[in-house]
Short mmCIF file of C-alpha atoms in Angstrom, two decimals:
data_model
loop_
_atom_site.label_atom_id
_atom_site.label_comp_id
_atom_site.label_asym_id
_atom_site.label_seq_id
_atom_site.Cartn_x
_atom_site.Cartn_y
_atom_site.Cartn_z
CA UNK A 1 -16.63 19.46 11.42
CA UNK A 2 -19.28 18.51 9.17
CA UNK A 3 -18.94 14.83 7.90
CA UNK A 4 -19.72 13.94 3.98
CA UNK A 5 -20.45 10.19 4.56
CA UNK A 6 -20.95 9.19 0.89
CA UNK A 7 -17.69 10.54 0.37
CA UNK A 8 -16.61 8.83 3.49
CA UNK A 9 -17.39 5.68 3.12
CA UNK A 10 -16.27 5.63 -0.72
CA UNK A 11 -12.93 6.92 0.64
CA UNK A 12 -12.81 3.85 2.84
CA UNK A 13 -14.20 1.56 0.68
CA UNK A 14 -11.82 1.48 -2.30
CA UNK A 15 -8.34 0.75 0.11
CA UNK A 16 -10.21 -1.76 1.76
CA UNK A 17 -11.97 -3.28 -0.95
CA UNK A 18 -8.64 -3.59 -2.83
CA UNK A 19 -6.57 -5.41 0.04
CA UNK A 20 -9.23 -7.90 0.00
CA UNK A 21 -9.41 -8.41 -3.26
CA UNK A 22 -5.94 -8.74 -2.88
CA UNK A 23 -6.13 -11.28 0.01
CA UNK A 24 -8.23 -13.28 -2.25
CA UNK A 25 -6.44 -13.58 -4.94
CA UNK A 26 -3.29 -15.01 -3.12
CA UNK A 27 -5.49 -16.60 -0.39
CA UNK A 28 -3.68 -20.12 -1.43
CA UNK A 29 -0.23 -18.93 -2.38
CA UNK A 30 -0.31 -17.64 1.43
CA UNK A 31 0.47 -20.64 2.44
CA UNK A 32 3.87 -21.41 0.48
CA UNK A 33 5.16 -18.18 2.65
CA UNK A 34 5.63 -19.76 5.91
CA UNK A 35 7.67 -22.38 4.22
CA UNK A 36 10.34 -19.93 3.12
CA UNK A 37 13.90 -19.02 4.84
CA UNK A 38 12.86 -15.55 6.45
CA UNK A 39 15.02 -12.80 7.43
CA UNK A 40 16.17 -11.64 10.95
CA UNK A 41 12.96 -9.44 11.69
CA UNK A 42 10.68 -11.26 10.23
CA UNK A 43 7.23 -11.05 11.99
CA UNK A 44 4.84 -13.73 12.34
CA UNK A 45 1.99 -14.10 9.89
CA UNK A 46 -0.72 -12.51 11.63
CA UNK A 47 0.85 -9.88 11.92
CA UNK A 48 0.77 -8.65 8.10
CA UNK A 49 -2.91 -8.58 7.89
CA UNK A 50 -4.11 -6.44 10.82
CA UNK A 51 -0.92 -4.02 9.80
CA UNK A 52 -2.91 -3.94 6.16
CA UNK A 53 -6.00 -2.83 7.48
CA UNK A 54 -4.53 -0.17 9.65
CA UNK A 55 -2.82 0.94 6.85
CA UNK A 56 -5.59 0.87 4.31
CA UNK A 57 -7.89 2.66 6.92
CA UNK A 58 -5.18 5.73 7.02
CA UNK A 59 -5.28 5.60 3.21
CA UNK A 60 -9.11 6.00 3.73
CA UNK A 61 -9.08 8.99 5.90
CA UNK A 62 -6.20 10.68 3.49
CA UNK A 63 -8.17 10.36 0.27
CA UNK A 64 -11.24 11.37 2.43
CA UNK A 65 -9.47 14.55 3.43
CA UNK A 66 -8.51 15.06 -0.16
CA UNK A 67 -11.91 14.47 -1.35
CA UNK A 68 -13.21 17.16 0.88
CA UNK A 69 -10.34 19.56 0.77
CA UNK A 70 -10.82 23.09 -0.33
CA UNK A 71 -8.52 22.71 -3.26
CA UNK A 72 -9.11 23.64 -7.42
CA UNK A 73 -9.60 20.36 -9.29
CA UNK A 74 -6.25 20.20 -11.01
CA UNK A 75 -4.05 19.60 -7.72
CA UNK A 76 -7.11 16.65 -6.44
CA UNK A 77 -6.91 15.24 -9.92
CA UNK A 78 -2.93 15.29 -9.73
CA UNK A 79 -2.82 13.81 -5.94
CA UNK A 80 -6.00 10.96 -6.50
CA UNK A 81 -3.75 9.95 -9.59
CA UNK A 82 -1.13 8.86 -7.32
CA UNK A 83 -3.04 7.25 -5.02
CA UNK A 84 -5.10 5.07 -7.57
CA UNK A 85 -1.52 4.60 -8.93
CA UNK A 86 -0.21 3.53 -6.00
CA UNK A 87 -3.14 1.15 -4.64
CA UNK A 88 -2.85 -0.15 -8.33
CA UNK A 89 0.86 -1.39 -8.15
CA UNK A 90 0.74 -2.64 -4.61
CA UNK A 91 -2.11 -4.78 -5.59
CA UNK A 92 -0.09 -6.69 -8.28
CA UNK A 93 2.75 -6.86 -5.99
CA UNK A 94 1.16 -9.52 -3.87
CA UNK A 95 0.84 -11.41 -7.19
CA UNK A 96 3.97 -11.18 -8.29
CA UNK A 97 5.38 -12.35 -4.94
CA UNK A 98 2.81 -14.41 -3.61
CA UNK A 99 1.29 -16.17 -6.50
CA UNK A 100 4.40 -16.05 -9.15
CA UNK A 101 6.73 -16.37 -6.69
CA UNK A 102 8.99 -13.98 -8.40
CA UNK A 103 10.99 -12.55 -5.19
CA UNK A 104 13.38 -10.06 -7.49
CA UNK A 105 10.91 -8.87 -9.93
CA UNK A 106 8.44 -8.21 -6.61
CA UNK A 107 11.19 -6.72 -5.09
CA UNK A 108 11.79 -4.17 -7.72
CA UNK A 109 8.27 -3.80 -7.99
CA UNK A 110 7.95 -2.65 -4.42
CA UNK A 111 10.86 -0.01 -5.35
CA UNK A 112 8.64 1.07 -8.08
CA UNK A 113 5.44 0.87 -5.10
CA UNK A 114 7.83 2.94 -3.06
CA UNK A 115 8.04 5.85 -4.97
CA UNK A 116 4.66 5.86 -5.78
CA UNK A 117 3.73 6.34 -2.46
CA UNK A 118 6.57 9.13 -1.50
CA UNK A 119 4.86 11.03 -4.42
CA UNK A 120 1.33 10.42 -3.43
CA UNK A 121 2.27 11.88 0.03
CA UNK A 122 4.34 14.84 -1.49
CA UNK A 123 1.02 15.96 -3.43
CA UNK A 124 -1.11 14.68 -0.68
CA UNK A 125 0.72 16.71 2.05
CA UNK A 126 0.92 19.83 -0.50
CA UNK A 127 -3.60 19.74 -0.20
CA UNK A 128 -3.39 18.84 3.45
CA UNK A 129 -0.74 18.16 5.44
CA UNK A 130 -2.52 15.46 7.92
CA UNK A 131 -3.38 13.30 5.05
CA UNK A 132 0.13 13.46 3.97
CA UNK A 133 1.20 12.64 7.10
CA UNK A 134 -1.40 9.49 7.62
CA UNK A 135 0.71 8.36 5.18
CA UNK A 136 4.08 8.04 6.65
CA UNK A 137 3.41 4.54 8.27
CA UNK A 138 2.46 3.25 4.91
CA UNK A 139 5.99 4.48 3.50
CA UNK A 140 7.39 3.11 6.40
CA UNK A 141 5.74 -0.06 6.25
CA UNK A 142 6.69 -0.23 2.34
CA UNK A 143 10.49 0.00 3.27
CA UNK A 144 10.78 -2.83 5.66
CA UNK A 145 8.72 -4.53 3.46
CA UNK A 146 10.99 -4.37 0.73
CA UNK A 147 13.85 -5.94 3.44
CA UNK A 148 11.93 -8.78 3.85
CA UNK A 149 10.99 -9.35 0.08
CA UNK A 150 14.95 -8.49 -0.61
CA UNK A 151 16.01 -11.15 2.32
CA UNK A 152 13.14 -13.70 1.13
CA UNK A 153 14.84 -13.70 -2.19
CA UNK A 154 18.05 -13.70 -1.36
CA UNK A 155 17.68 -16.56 1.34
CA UNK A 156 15.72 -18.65 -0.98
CA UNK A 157 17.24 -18.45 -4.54
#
């Protein structure tokens, strides 16, 4: 399997550059979290950021395969539009939750976040199925997330 590296490392590059531009820019309002009622479930706070960068690694290696993918331009445009979407909306969720502190309205935006993603992976999987199914974690991820975010608002209205 020949390796495109430019295409590689851009495919890396923009998840990851994204979550820490999102880390930065909620670096402070970080610290409010641990002082909030937390759900049953709830992990500890280290726990969030290593799960990120998995996640934003298997993002990587799906738009990578989609980059490289034997495919006309209409259905890469069509599938790359949902993932920009979708790395667009969860990087204002952190804002909303972290730095506005608006539980409900994040919570709703993570419902939005979560269809996103299902339809990045639907046109994802339809190009290749593996980076579809890299993608299934992420989903995953996205629902308990939106338990805790539901259970962090309703605990602490």
């Amino acid at each position: 399997m020949h390796i495109e590296w430019k295409k590689l490392l851009f495919a890396m590059g923009v998840p990851l550059g994204v979550g820490v531009l999102s880390a930065w820019t909620t670096r402070e309002a970080m610290k409010q979290y641990g002082g909030l009622n937390q759900p049953p479930l709830s992990p500890p706070g280290w726990v969030f950021p290593v799960v990120w960068t998995i996640l934003f690694l298997l993002m990587g290696v799906s738009a990578y395969l989609i980059l490289t993918a034997q495919v006309l331009p209409q259905p890469r445009a069509r599938a790359m539009y949902w993932y920009y979407g979708q790395l667009a909306v969860n990087f204002f969720w952190s804002l909303l939750f972290f730095n506005l502190q608006g539980y409900l309205g994040a919570f709703l935006w993570l419902c939005l976040l979560w269809v996103w993603v299902l339809m990045m992976i639907r046109a994802f999987y339809r190009i290749s199925p593996a980076a579809g199914l890299l993608q299934l974690p992420y989903l995953g991820w996205i629902t308990f997330a939106g338990y805790l975010n539901f259970g962090i608002w309703y605990l602490n209205r």
